[in-house]
Structures are given as C-alpha cells and as structure tokens.
Amino acid sequence: VLFRSPFLYPLRQQLGEDIGMAVSWGWFAKRFLNRPVDFVYSRLIGYERTGERVPDMTAEEQQQFKNGLLMLAEQLKLAAENF
C-alpha cells in the first residue's frame, strides 16, 4: 500500500526527495486534486501548520493523488518523446 499513515510515512519519504523538489505542489494540488496547496504540503511533511498530525488520506484521496501523479508522468513522458 503506497499511502500508509502519514505520521509514520510522510508523503515526502514515499515520493523521494527528487520528486518532492521537482514538482510545484501548489500547481499539482489545484490541477489534479482540486485542493488547496496546504492539503499537499501538510501530507508532504506529515503535520498541519498547527503542529498536529494530518489524518490519513481517504481511499478516494489516495486514488485521486495517484491518478494525478500518473497523469503528470504521462505528460512528462510525452514532452520528452517530442523533444
């Protein structure tokens, strides 16, 4: 399972530092998740701005996030192939 408890497995660790630094998460949140940027950033670090642990993603949120990453990967692949 990719998305375990963010407290134990912050999204940043799951994605890896390179991906975490390469993506504009504000753009990703709006484009693929229709969510505010805080939704993604809090899951990247595992905590809300208040210092509280973020809740686990629902199954729907997990699927939406996964689909967004897959769509972004496909767009990057097409751009590279057409370069």
PDB file of N, CA and C in Angstrom, residues 5-75:
ATOM      1  N   SER A   5      -0.027   5.500   7.040  1.00  0.00           N
ATOM      2  CA  SER A   5      -0.186   6.621   7.955  1.00  0.00           C
ATOM      3  C   SER A   5       0.881   7.678   7.684  1.00  0.00           C
ATOM      4  N   PRO A   6       0.456   8.923   7.395  1.00  0.00           N
ATOM      5  CA  PRO A   6       1.446   9.988   7.152  1.00  0.00           C
ATOM      6  C   PRO A   6       2.360  10.224   8.345  1.00  0.00           C
ATOM      7  N   PHE A   7       1.903   9.883   9.553  1.00  0.00           N
ATOM      8  CA  PHE A   7       2.757  10.061  10.720  1.00  0.00           C
ATOM      9  C   PHE A   7       3.990   9.180  10.622  1.00  0.00           C
ATOM     10  N   LEU A   8       3.803   7.961  10.128  1.00  0.00           N
ATOM     11  CA  LEU A   8       4.924   7.036  10.020  1.00  0.00           C
ATOM     12  C   LEU A   8       5.624   7.128   8.669  1.00  0.00           C
ATOM     13  N   TYR A   9       4.880   7.468   7.637  1.00  0.00           N
ATOM     14  CA  TYR A   9       5.414   7.514   6.279  1.00  0.00           C
ATOM     15  C   TYR A   9       5.016   8.813   5.599  1.00  0.00           C
ATOM     16  N   PRO A  10       5.636   9.951   5.968  1.00  0.00           N
ATOM     17  CA  PRO A  10       5.271  11.194   5.307  1.00  0.00           C
ATOM     18  C   PRO A  10       5.382  11.053   3.790  1.00  0.00           C
ATOM     19  N   LEU A  11       4.503  11.721   3.105  1.00  0.00           N
ATOM     20  CA  LEU A  11       4.451  11.643   1.652  1.00  0.00           C
ATOM     21  C   LEU A  11       5.799  11.972   1.027  1.00  0.00           C
ATOM     22  N   ARG A  12       6.543  12.882   1.625  1.00  0.00           N
ATOM     23  CA  ARG A  12       7.861  13.245   1.109  1.00  0.00           C
ATOM     24  C   ARG A  12       8.792  12.034   1.051  1.00  0.00           C
ATOM     25  N   GLN A  13       8.722  11.169   2.049  1.00  0.00           N
ATOM     26  CA  GLN A  13       9.557   9.968   2.062  1.00  0.00           C
ATOM     27  C   GLN A  13       9.082   8.977   1.013  1.00  0.00           C
ATOM     28  N   GLN A  14       7.778   8.883   0.820  1.00  0.00           N
ATOM     29  CA  GLN A  14       7.235   7.946  -0.156  1.00  0.00           C
ATOM     30  C   GLN A  14       7.590   8.358  -1.577  1.00  0.00           C
ATOM     31  N   LEU A  15       7.570   9.667  -1.855  1.00  0.00           N
ATOM     32  CA  LEU A  15       7.856  10.160  -3.205  1.00  0.00           C
ATOM     33  C   LEU A  15       9.346  10.253  -3.485  1.00  0.00           C
ATOM     34  N   GLY A  16      10.133  10.469  -2.465  1.00  0.00           N
ATOM     35  CA  GLY A  16      11.561  10.680  -2.646  1.00  0.00           C
ATOM     36  C   GLY A  16      11.843  12.167  -2.779  1.00  0.00           C
ATOM     37  N   GLU A  17      13.025  12.567  -2.384  1.00  0.00           N
ATOM     38  CA  GLU A  17      13.381  13.988  -2.373  1.00  0.00           C
ATOM     39  C   GLU A  17      13.380  14.604  -3.775  1.00  0.00           C
ATOM     40  N   ASP A  18      13.853  13.859  -4.782  1.00  0.00           N
ATOM     41  CA  ASP A  18      13.918  14.430  -6.129  1.00  0.00           C
ATOM     42  C   ASP A  18      12.547  14.810  -6.646  1.00  0.00           C
ATOM     43  N   ILE A  19      11.584  13.918  -6.501  1.00  0.00           N
ATOM     44  CA  ILE A  19      10.223  14.204  -6.951  1.00  0.00           C
ATOM     45  C   ILE A  19       9.636  15.329  -6.113  1.00  0.00           C
ATOM     46  N   GLY A  20       9.847  15.246  -4.821  1.00  0.00           N
ATOM     47  CA  GLY A  20       9.321  16.273  -3.922  1.00  0.00           C
ATOM     48  C   GLY A  20       9.796  17.668  -4.258  1.00  0.00           C
ATOM     49  N   MET A  21      11.030  17.777  -4.726  1.00  0.00           N
ATOM     50  CA  MET A  21      11.589  19.089  -5.059  1.00  0.00           C
ATOM     51  C   MET A  21      11.260  19.508  -6.497  1.00  0.00           C
ATOM     52  N   ALA A  22      10.988  18.573  -7.366  1.00  0.00           N
ATOM     53  CA  ALA A  22      10.797  18.879  -8.784  1.00  0.00           C
ATOM     54  C   ALA A  22       9.389  19.339  -9.124  1.00  0.00           C
ATOM     55  N   VAL A  23       8.423  18.998  -8.306  1.00  0.00           N
ATOM     56  CA  VAL A  23       7.027  19.289  -8.625  1.00  0.00           C
ATOM     57  C   VAL A  23       6.578  20.557  -7.908  1.00  0.00           C
ATOM     58  N   SER A  24       5.847  21.396  -8.609  1.00  0.00           N
ATOM     59  CA  SER A  24       5.192  22.540  -7.981  1.00  0.00           C
ATOM     60  C   SER A  24       3.914  22.007  -7.342  1.00  0.00           C
ATOM     61  N   TRP A  25       3.939  21.800  -6.053  1.00  0.00           N
ATOM     62  CA  TRP A  25       2.813  21.167  -5.378  1.00  0.00           C
ATOM     63  C   TRP A  25       1.584  22.052  -5.336  1.00  0.00           C
ATOM     64  N   GLY A  26       1.767  23.367  -5.379  1.00  0.00           N
ATOM     65  CA  GLY A  26       0.616  24.262  -5.459  1.00  0.00           C
ATOM     66  C   GLY A  26      -0.139  24.046  -6.758  1.00  0.00           C
ATOM     67  N   TRP A  27       0.611  23.974  -7.848  1.00  0.00           N
ATOM     68  CA  TRP A  27       0.012  23.712  -9.157  1.00  0.00           C
ATOM     69  C   TRP A  27      -0.617  22.319  -9.179  1.00  0.00           C
ATOM     70  N   PHE A  28       0.083  21.325  -8.664  1.00  0.00           N
ATOM     71  CA  PHE A  28      -0.414  19.950  -8.642  1.00  0.00           C
ATOM     72  C   PHE A  28      -1.725  19.864  -7.855  1.00  0.00           C
ATOM     73  N   ALA A  29      -1.761  20.506  -6.690  1.00  0.00           N
ATOM     74  CA  ALA A  29      -2.956  20.469  -5.843  1.00  0.00           C
ATOM     75  C   ALA A  29      -4.169  21.040  -6.568  1.00  0.00           C
ATOM     76  N   LYS A  30      -3.971  22.151  -7.267  1.00  0.00           N
ATOM     77  CA  LYS A  30      -5.081  22.779  -7.985  1.00  0.00           C
ATOM     78  C   LYS A  30      -5.454  22.002  -9.234  1.00  0.00           C
ATOM     79  N   ARG A  31      -4.467  21.573  -9.992  1.00  0.00           N
ATOM     80  CA  ARG A  31      -4.698  20.949 -11.301  1.00  0.00           C
ATOM     81  C   ARG A  31      -5.261  19.538 -11.185  1.00  0.00           C
ATOM     82  N   PHE A  32      -4.720  18.747 -10.304  1.00  0.00           N
ATOM     83  CA  PHE A  32      -5.091  17.339 -10.251  1.00  0.00           C
ATOM     84  C   PHE A  32      -5.984  16.964  -9.064  1.00  0.00           C
ATOM     85  N   LEU A  33      -5.944  17.737  -7.993  1.00  0.00           N
ATOM     86  CA  LEU A  33      -6.687  17.360  -6.797  1.00  0.00           C
ATOM     87  C   LEU A  33      -7.853  18.291  -6.485  1.00  0.00           C
ATOM     88  N   ASN A  34      -7.848  19.472  -7.088  1.00  0.00           N
ATOM     89  CA  ASN A  34      -8.850  20.495  -6.779  1.00  0.00           C
ATOM     90  C   ASN A  34      -8.877  20.767  -5.270  1.00  0.00           C
ATOM     91  N   ARG A  35      -7.692  20.890  -4.722  1.00  0.00           N
ATOM     92  CA  ARG A  35      -7.499  21.099  -3.288  1.00  0.00           C
ATOM     93  C   ARG A  35      -6.562  22.276  -3.078  1.00  0.00           C
ATOM     94  N   PRO A  36      -6.607  22.887  -1.892  1.00  0.00           N
ATOM     95  CA  PRO A  36      -5.628  23.938  -1.588  1.00  0.00           C
ATOM     96  C   PRO A  36      -4.236  23.342  -1.424  1.00  0.00           C
ATOM     97  N   VAL A  37      -3.242  24.159  -1.631  1.00  0.00           N
ATOM     98  CA  VAL A  37      -1.860  23.694  -1.551  1.00  0.00           C
ATOM     99  C   VAL A  37      -1.532  23.137  -0.168  1.00  0.00           C
ATOM    100  N   ASP A  38      -2.172  23.658   0.876  1.00  0.00           N
ATOM    101  CA  ASP A  38      -1.913  23.163   2.232  1.00  0.00           C
ATOM    102  C   ASP A  38      -2.226  21.677   2.363  1.00  0.00           C
ATOM    103  N   PHE A  39      -3.186  21.190   1.586  1.00  0.00           N
ATOM    104  CA  PHE A  39      -3.530  19.770   1.635  1.00  0.00           C
ATOM    105  C   PHE A  39      -2.314  18.921   1.279  1.00  0.00           C
ATOM    106  N   VAL A  40      -1.618  19.299   0.222  1.00  0.00           N
ATOM    107  CA  VAL A  40      -0.453  18.532  -0.219  1.00  0.00           C
ATOM    108  C   VAL A  40       0.734  18.769   0.706  1.00  0.00           C
ATOM    109  N   TYR A  41       1.016  20.029   1.031  1.00  0.00           N
ATOM    110  CA  TYR A  41       2.182  20.317   1.867  1.00  0.00           C
ATOM    111  C   TYR A  41       2.084  19.654   3.232  1.00  0.00           C
ATOM    112  N   SER A  42       0.895  19.642   3.830  1.00  0.00           N
ATOM    113  CA  SER A  42       0.764  19.004   5.143  1.00  0.00           C
ATOM    114  C   SER A  42       1.032  17.507   5.042  1.00  0.00           C
ATOM    115  N   ARG A  43       0.666  16.901   3.920  1.00  0.00           N
ATOM    116  CA  ARG A  43       0.925  15.478   3.751  1.00  0.00           C
ATOM    117  C   ARG A  43       2.377  15.202   3.370  1.00  0.00           C
ATOM    118  N   LEU A  44       3.029  16.162   2.775  1.00  0.00           N
ATOM    119  CA  LEU A  44       4.449  16.007   2.468  1.00  0.00           C
ATOM    120  C   LEU A  44       5.274  15.897   3.749  1.00  0.00           C
ATOM    121  N   ILE A  45       4.889  16.651   4.755  1.00  0.00           N
ATOM    122  CA  ILE A  45       5.660  16.635   5.999  1.00  0.00           C
ATOM    123  C   ILE A  45       5.008  15.803   7.095  1.00  0.00           C
ATOM    124  N   GLY A  46       3.710  15.478   6.925  1.00  0.00           N
ATOM    125  CA  GLY A  46       3.027  14.656   7.920  1.00  0.00           C
ATOM    126  C   GLY A  46       2.330  15.425   9.020  1.00  0.00           C
ATOM    127  N   TYR A  47       2.401  16.762   8.967  1.00  0.00           N
ATOM    128  CA  TYR A  47       1.799  17.587  10.012  1.00  0.00           C
ATOM    129  C   TYR A  47       1.097  18.792   9.406  1.00  0.00           C
ATOM    130  N   GLU A  48       0.067  19.264  10.102  1.00  0.00           N
ATOM    131  CA  GLU A  48      -0.607  20.511   9.752  1.00  0.00           C
ATOM    132  C   GLU A  48       0.266  21.681  10.203  1.00  0.00           C
ATOM    133  N   ARG A  49      -0.094  22.881   9.781  1.00  0.00           N
ATOM    134  CA  ARG A  49       0.642  24.068  10.233  1.00  0.00           C
ATOM    135  C   ARG A  49       0.583  24.231  11.744  1.00  0.00           C
ATOM    136  N   THR A  50      -0.494  23.741  12.347  1.00  0.00           N
ATOM    137  CA  THR A  50      -0.673  23.857  13.797  1.00  0.00           C
ATOM    138  C   THR A  50       0.208  22.896  14.570  1.00  0.00           C
ATOM    139  N   GLY A  51       0.878  21.989  13.853  1.00  0.00           N
ATOM    140  CA  GLY A  51       1.732  21.009  14.502  1.00  0.00           C
ATOM    141  C   GLY A  51       1.038  19.689  14.761  1.00  0.00           C
ATOM    142  N   GLU A  52      -0.252  19.623  14.440  1.00  0.00           N
ATOM    143  CA  GLU A  52      -0.991  18.381  14.632  1.00  0.00           C
ATOM    144  C   GLU A  52      -0.730  17.432  13.474  1.00  0.00           C
ATOM    145  N   ARG A  53      -0.771  16.133  13.773  1.00  0.00           N
ATOM    146  CA  ARG A  53      -0.591  15.107  12.747  1.00  0.00           C
ATOM    147  C   ARG A  53      -1.758  15.175  11.761  1.00  0.00           C
ATOM    148  N   VAL A  54      -1.455  15.035  10.485  1.00  0.00           N
ATOM    149  CA  VAL A  54      -2.521  15.058   9.480  1.00  0.00           C
ATOM    150  C   VAL A  54      -3.255  13.721   9.497  1.00  0.00           C
ATOM    151  N   PRO A  55      -4.531  13.755   9.184  1.00  0.00           N
ATOM    152  CA  PRO A  55      -5.257  12.480   9.112  1.00  0.00           C
ATOM    153  C   PRO A  55      -4.824  11.689   7.881  1.00  0.00           C
ATOM    154  N   ASP A  56      -5.035  10.387   7.938  1.00  0.00           N
ATOM    155  CA  ASP A  56      -4.747   9.555   6.775  1.00  0.00           C
ATOM    156  C   ASP A  56      -5.618   9.998   5.602  1.00  0.00           C
ATOM    157  N   MET A  57      -5.107   9.825   4.402  1.00  0.00           N
ATOM    158  CA  MET A  57      -5.900  10.101   3.213  1.00  0.00           C
ATOM    159  C   MET A  57      -6.998   9.056   3.110  1.00  0.00           C
ATOM    160  N   THR A  58      -8.147   9.489   2.628  1.00  0.00           N
ATOM    161  CA  THR A  58      -9.213   8.533   2.366  1.00  0.00           C
ATOM    162  C   THR A  58      -8.825   7.735   1.119  1.00  0.00           C
ATOM    163  N   ALA A  59      -9.516   6.652   0.876  1.00  0.00           N
ATOM    164  CA  ALA A  59      -9.250   5.845  -0.322  1.00  0.00           C
ATOM    165  C   ALA A  59      -9.463   6.686  -1.581  1.00  0.00           C
ATOM    166  N   GLU A  60     -10.459   7.548  -1.559  1.00  0.00           N
ATOM    167  CA  GLU A  60     -10.721   8.417  -2.714  1.00  0.00           C
ATOM    168  C   GLU A  60      -9.586   9.417  -2.926  1.00  0.00           C
ATOM    169  N   GLU A  61      -9.085  10.007  -1.845  1.00  0.00           N
ATOM    170  CA  GLU A  61      -7.968  10.949  -1.944  1.00  0.00           C
ATOM    171  C   GLU A  61      -6.705  10.244  -2.436  1.00  0.00           C
ATOM    172  N   GLN A  62      -6.465   9.032  -1.958  1.00  0.00           N
ATOM    173  CA  GLN A  62      -5.311   8.263  -2.401  1.00  0.00           C
ATOM    174  C   GLN A  62      -5.383   8.018  -3.903  1.00  0.00           C
ATOM    175  N   GLN A  63      -6.548   7.613  -4.379  1.00  0.00           N
ATOM    176  CA  GLN A  63      -6.711   7.325  -5.796  1.00  0.00           C
ATOM    177  C   GLN A  63      -6.567   8.593  -6.626  1.00  0.00           C
ATOM    178  N   GLN A  64      -7.118   9.692  -6.146  1.00  0.00           N
ATOM    179  CA  GLN A  64      -7.009  10.976  -6.846  1.00  0.00           C
ATOM    180  C   GLN A  64      -5.547  11.413  -6.938  1.00  0.00           C
ATOM    181  N   PHE A  65      -4.811  11.262  -5.847  1.00  0.00           N
ATOM    182  CA  PHE A  65      -3.394  11.631  -5.831  1.00  0.00           C
ATOM    183  C   PHE A  65      -2.608  10.739  -6.791  1.00  0.00           C
ATOM    184  N   LYS A  66      -2.857   9.462  -6.723  1.00  0.00           N
ATOM    185  CA  LYS A  66      -2.176   8.517  -7.611  1.00  0.00           C
ATOM    186  C   LYS A  66      -2.470   8.840  -9.072  1.00  0.00           C
ATOM    187  N   ASN A  67      -3.730   9.089  -9.391  1.00  0.00           N
ATOM    188  CA  ASN A  67      -4.100   9.436 -10.769  1.00  0.00           C
ATOM    189  C   ASN A  67      -3.405  10.714 -11.226  1.00  0.00           C
ATOM    190  N   GLY A  68      -3.303  11.692 -10.331  1.00  0.00           N
ATOM    191  CA  GLY A  68      -2.604  12.931 -10.666  1.00  0.00           C
ATOM    192  C   GLY A  68      -1.139  12.687 -10.983  1.00  0.00           C
ATOM    193  N   LEU A  69      -0.487  11.858 -10.177  1.00  0.00           N
ATOM    194  CA  LEU A  69       0.923  11.533 -10.428  1.00  0.00           C
ATOM    195  C   LEU A  69       1.087  10.797 -11.755  1.00  0.00           C
ATOM    196  N   LEU A  70       0.168   9.877 -12.045  1.00  0.00           N
ATOM    197  CA  LEU A  70       0.237   9.131 -13.303  1.00  0.00           C
ATOM    198  C   LEU A  70       0.010  10.041 -14.507  1.00  0.00           C
ATOM    199  N   MET A  71      -0.931  10.981 -14.383  1.00  0.00           N
ATOM    200  CA  MET A  71      -1.181  11.922 -15.479  1.00  0.00           C
ATOM    201  C   MET A  71       0.025  12.821 -15.698  1.00  0.00           C
ATOM    202  N   LEU A  72       0.631  13.288 -14.610  1.00  0.00           N
ATOM    203  CA  LEU A  72       1.826  14.118 -14.712  1.00  0.00           C
ATOM    204  C   LEU A  72       2.967  13.335 -15.351  1.00  0.00           C
ATOM    205  N   ALA A  73       3.130  12.087 -14.956  1.00  0.00           N
ATOM    206  CA  ALA A  73       4.177  11.238 -15.537  1.00  0.00           C
ATOM    207  C   ALA A  73       3.962  11.069 -17.040  1.00  0.00           C
ATOM    208  N   GLU A  74       2.732  10.872 -17.443  1.00  0.00           N
ATOM    209  CA  GLU A  74       2.430  10.711 -18.863  1.00  0.00           C
ATOM    210  C   GLU A  74       2.721  11.994 -19.636  1.00  0.00           C
ATOM    211  N   GLN A  75       2.377  13.132 -19.062  1.00  0.00           N
ATOM    212  CA  GLN A  75       2.659  14.414 -19.710  1.00  0.00           C
ATOM    213  C   GLN A  75       4.162  14.621 -19.865  1.00  0.00           C
TER     214      GLN A  75
END
